[in-house]
XYZ file of C-alpha atoms in Angstrom:
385
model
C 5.727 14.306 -34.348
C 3.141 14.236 -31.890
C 1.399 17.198 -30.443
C -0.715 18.996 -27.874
C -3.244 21.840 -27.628
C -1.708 24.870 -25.701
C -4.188 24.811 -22.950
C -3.190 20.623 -22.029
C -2.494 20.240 -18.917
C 0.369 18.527 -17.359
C 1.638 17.435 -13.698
C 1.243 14.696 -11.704
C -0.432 12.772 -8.777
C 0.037 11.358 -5.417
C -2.600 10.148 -2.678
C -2.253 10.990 0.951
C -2.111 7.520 2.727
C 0.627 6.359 -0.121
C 2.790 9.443 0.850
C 1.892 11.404 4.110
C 2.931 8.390 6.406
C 1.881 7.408 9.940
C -1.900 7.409 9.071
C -2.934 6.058 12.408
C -7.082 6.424 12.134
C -7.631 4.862 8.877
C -8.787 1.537 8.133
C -5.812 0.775 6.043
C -3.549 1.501 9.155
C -5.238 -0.747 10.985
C -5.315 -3.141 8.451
C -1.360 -3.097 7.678
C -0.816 -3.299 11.537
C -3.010 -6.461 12.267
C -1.227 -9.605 12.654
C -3.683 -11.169 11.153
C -3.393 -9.804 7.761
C 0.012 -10.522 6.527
C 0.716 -7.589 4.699
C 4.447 -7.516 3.298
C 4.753 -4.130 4.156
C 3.624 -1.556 6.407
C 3.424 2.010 5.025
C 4.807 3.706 8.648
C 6.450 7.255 7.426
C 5.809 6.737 3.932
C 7.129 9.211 1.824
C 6.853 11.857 4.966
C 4.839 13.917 2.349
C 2.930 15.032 5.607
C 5.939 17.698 6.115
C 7.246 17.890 2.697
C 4.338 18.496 0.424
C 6.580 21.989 -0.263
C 9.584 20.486 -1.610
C 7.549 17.986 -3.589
C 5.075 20.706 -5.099
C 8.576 22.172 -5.974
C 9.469 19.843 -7.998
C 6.936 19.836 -10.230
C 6.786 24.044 -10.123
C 10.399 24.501 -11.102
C 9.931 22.260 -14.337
C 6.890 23.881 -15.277
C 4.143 21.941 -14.780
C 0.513 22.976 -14.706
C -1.533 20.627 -12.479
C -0.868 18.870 -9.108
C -3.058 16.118 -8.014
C -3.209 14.908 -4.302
C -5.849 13.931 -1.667
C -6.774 15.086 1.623
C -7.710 12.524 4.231
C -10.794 11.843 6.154
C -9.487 10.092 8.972
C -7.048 13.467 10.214
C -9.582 15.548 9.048
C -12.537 14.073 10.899
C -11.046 11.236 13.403
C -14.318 10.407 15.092
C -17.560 10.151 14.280
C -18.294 14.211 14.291
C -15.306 15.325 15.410
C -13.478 17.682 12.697
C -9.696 18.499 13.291
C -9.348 22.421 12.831
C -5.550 22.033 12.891
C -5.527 18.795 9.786
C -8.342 21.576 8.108
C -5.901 24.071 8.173
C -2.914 21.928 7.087
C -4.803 21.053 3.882
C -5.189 24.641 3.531
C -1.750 25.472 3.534
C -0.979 22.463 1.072
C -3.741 24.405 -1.192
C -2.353 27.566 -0.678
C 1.249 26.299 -1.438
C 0.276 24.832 -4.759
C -1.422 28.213 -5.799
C 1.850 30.101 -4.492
C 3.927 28.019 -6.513
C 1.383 28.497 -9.668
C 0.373 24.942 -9.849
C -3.577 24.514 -10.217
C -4.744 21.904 -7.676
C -6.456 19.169 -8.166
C -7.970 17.502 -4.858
C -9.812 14.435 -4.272
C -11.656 14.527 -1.337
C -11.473 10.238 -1.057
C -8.365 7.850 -2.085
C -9.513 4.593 -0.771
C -8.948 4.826 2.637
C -11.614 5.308 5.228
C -11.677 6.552 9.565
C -11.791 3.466 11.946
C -15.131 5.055 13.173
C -16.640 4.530 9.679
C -15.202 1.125 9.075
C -16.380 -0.380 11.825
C -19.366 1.229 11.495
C -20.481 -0.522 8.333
C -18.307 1.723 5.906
C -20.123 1.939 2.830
C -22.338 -0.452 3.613
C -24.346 1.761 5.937
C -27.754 3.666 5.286
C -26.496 6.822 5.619
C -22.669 6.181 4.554
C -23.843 9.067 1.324
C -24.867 11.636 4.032
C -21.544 10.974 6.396
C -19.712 11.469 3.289
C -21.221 14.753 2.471
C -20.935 15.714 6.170
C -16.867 15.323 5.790
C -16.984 16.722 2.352
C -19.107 19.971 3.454
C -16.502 20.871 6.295
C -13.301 20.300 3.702
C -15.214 22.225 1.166
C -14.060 25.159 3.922
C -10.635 24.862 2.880
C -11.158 24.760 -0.816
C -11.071 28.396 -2.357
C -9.245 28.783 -5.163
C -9.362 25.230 -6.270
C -11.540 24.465 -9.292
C -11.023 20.840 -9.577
C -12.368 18.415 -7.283
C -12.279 14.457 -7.080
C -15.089 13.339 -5.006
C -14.607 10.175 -4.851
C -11.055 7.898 -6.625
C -11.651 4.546 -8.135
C -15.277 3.673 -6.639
C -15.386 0.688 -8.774
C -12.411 -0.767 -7.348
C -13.981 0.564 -3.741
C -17.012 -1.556 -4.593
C -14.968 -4.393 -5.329
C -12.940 -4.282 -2.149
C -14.647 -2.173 0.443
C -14.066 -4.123 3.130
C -9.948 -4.383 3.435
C -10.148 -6.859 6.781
C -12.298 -9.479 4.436
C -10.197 -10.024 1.319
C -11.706 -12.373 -1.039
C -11.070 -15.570 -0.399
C -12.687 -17.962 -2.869
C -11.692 -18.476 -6.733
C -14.275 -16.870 -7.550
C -13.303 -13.320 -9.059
C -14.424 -10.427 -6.740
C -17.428 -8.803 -7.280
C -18.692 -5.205 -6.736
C -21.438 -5.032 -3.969
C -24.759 -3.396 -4.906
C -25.540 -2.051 -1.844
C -22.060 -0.233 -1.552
C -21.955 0.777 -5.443
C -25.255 2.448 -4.772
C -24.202 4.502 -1.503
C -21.097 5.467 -3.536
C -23.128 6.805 -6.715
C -25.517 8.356 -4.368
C -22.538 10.153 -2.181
C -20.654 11.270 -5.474
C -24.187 13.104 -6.926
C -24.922 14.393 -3.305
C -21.251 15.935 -2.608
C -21.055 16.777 -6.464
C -24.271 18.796 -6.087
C -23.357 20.876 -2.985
C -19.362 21.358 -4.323
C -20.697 22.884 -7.690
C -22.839 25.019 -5.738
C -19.526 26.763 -4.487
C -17.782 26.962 -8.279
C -16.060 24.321 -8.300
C -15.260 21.352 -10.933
C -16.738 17.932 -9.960
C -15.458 14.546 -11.430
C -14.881 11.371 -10.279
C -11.807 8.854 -11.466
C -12.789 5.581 -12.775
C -10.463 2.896 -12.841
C -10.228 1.667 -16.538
C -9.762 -2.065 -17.061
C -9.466 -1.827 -20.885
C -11.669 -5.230 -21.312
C -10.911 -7.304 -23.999
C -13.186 -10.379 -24.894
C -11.901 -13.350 -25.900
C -13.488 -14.507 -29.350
C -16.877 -15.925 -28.707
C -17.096 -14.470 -25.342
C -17.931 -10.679 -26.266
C -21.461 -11.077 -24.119
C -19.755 -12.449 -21.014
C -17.389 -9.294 -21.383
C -19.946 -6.942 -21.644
C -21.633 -8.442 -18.797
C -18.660 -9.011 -16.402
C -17.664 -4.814 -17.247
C -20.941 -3.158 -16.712
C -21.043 -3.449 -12.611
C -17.314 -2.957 -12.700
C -16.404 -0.287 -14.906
C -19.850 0.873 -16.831
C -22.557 1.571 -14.009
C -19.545 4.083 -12.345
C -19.179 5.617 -16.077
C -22.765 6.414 -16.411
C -23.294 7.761 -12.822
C -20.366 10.604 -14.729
C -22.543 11.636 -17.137
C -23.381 15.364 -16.466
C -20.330 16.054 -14.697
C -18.170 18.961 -14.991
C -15.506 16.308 -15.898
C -14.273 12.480 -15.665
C -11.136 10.972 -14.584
C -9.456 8.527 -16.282
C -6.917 5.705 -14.905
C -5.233 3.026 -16.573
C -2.415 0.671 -16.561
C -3.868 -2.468 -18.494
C -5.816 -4.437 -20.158
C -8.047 -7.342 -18.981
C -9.309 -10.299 -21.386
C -12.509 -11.958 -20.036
C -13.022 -15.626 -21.516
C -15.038 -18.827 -20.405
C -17.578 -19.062 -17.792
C -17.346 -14.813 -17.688
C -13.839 -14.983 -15.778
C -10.927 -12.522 -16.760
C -8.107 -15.132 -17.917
C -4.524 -15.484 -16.626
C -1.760 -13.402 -18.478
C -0.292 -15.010 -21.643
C 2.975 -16.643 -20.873
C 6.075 -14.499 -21.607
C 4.316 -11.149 -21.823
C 6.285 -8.350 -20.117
C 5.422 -7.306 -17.090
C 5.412 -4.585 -14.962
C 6.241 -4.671 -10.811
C 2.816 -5.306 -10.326
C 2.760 -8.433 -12.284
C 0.717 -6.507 -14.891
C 1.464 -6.848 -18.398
C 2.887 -4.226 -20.508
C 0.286 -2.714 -22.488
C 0.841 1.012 -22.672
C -1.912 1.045 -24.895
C -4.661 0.708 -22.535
C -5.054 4.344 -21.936
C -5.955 5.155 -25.360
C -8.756 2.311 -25.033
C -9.770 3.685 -21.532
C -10.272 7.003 -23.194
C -12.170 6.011 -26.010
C -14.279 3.614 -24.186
C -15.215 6.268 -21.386
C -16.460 8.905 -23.988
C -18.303 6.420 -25.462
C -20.749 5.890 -22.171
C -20.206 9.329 -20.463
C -20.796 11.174 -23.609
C -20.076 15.383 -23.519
C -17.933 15.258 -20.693
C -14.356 16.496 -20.911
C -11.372 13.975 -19.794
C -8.684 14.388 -17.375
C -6.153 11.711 -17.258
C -5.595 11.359 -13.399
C -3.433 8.268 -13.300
C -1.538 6.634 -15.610
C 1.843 5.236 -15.313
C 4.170 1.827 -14.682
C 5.647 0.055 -11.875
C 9.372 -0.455 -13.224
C 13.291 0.337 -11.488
C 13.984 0.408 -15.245
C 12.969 4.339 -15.883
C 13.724 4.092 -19.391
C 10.760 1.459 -19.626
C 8.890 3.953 -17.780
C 9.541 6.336 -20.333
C 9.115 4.210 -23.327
C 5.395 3.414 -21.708
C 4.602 6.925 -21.104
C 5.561 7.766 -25.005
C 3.259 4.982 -26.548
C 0.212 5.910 -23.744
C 0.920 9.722 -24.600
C 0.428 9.541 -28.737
C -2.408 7.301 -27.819
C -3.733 10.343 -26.006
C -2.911 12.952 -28.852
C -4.587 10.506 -31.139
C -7.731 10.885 -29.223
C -7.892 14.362 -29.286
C -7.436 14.477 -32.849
C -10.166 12.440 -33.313
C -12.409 14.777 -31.240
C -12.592 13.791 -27.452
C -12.484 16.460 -25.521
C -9.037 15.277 -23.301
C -8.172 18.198 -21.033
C -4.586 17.010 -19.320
C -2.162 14.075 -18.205
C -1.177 13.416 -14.809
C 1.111 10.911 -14.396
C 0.995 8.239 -11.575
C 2.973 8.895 -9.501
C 5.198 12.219 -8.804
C 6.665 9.717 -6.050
C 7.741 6.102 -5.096
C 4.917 5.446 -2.810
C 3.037 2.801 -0.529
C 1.465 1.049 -3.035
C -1.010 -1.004 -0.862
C 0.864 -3.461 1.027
C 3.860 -2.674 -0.569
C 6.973 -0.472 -1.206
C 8.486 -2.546 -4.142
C 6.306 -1.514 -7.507
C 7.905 2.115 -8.242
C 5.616 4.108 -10.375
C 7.181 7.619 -9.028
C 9.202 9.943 -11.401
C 11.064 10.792 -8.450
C 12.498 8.199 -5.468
C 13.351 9.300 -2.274
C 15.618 7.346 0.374
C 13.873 5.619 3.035
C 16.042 7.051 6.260
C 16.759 10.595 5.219
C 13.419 11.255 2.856
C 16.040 13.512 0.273
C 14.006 13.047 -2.730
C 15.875 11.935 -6.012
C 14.213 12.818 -9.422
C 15.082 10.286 -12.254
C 15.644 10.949 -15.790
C 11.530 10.711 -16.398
C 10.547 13.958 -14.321
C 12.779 15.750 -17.013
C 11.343 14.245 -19.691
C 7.782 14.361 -19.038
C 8.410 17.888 -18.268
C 9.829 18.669 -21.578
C 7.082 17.081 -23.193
C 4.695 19.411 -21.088
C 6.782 22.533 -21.894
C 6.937 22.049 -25.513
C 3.454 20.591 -26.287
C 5.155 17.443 -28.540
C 6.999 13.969 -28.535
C 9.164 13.827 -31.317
């Protein structure tokens, strides 16, 4: 039997651009709606979590979870250079206020990859200043934020670094790689917006996106040197935190010439095309405490991409022992949120389903499956047998 200390928490996580819907002054909007991009899909209503962030909260509440995760988003909060919307202030409020009613402990993250037009086409995080417009938009949300103790500055910088500019994708065979300039401006704006959050009480972290690196024999340097501006330099801008976040979903082998290689032939894999490999949390984990040191662990995403929710469920299992197993062994790993609470615009697309609970396209109704109730009986009785 596997178990869990009494004060783990458990819940789940969503991001506002994947569920809210209609989105109109982000970059990624714009993005989705050029004809020049070719995305599959455009994320239009979403999962219309913009009106029912109640119901969804709900469904977490009633099975007694601890911890909802979700973000706030710049571009209704502040959609021009300046200009801060009172009325998408207060609507964050009452999604605040809401979880606290319900007794779920909120967990907010002030950035989840998407950016205002203004700031896109101003440079984005390529600007000079991009830390201090970032702490100007942080400051004004950090209105809105009493009673929440955990705050996400900033989601997945390294992957930001990677691909901060979503009207230039990567074109070459070269693997992308993180820009300096914008890794820099991101450290820079987590410390800054870290600095004036904790002044107020509250929690600061950042989630990292865990790659789980494997080398392959006789390539452990080019591993270690492909993973430190990717994964690493993000990990050690953590240290001192109040806490890290930790995301993963697989694992990445990095061969000749310093180049991750293609995924073995026959492998399971997941709606994303990822392989199976439940057990790259546990690696994520252990590799994070490693470089950040004293800092207690939050897993803020983890999860698969599968209509099979029994595979979903088997995944969870292995990633969740891999968890206890940590904690036994002395990392300080303070809760499990699973990615995601819902189907959701995953970037282009509507197809990979990571969410615990569907929802139907025309009518929004939102339809659990058989994992909400078993992740929630896992977080009511502390154990996997």
């Amino acid at each position: 039997m596997t178990s869990f200390p009494d004060s783990f928490l458990w819940g789940a996580a969503t991001a506002a651009h994947q569920t809210e819907g209609n989105n109109i002054g982000s970059d990624w909007w714009e993005m989705e709606n050029s004809p020049r991009m070719h995305i599959a899909e455009r994320s239009g209503d979403a999962a219309d979590s913009l009106h029912r962030y109640r119901e969804d909260m709900q469904l977490l509440a009633d099975r007694g979870f601890d911890m909802y995760r979700f973000s706030i988003e710049w571009a209704r909060i502040e959609p021009e250079d300046g200009q801060f919307s009172e009325a998408m202030l207060q609507h964050y409020r009452r999604m605040i206020e809401t979880a606290l009613e319900l007794g779920l402990t909120p967990n907010v993250t002030l950035h989840h990859f998407t950016n205002p037009r203004w700031f896109a086409h101003g440079g984005g995080w390529h600007r000079d200043d991009a830390p201090e417009v970032f702490l100007r938009y942080a400051t004004r949300a950090a209105e809105i934020l009493q009673g929440v103790e955990w705050v996400v500055t900033i989601n997945e910088p390294n992957m930001v670094a990677v691909v901060h500019d979503f009207a230039a994708p990567n074109t070459s065979d070269e693997p992308p790689a993180p820009d300096a300039v914008v890794t820099q401006n991101l450290i820079r704006a987590h410390h800054l917006t870290g600095g004036m959050l904790r002044e107020r009480g509250h929690k600061v972290g950042w989630t990292i996106a865990n790659q789980a690196y494997h080398a392959v024999p006789g390539y452990e340097a080019e591993t270690l040197a492909y993973q430190y501006p990717r994964e690493d330099i993000f990990l050690e801008a953590a240290r001192g935190d109040d806490w890290l976040g930790v995301q993963a979903y697989l694992r990445t082998f990095i061969g000749e010439g310093g180049r991750p290689q293609p995924t073995a032939e026959g492998v399971e894999r997941t709606l994303t095309g990822w392989e199976y490999f439940p057990e790259a949390l546990g690696i994520a984990i252990r590799h994070s405490a490693e470089v950040v040191g004293d800092v207690p662990i939050v897993v803020t995403e983890n999860g698969m991409a599968t209509s099979d929710d029994q595979r979903r469920i088997d995944y969870t299992t292995v990633a969740l022992r891999d968890v206890a197993a940590a904690i036994a062994d002395g990392i300080d790993v303070r809760g499990y949120l699973h990615w995601s609470l819902l189907d959701n615009y995953e970037w282009g697309s509507f197809r990979p389903t990571f969410g615990l609970v569907a929802f139907d396209p025309v009518t929004f109704e939102r339809l659990p499956k058989p994992s909400l109730d078993w992740l929630a009986g896992v977080a009511r009785t502390g154990r996997i047998d």
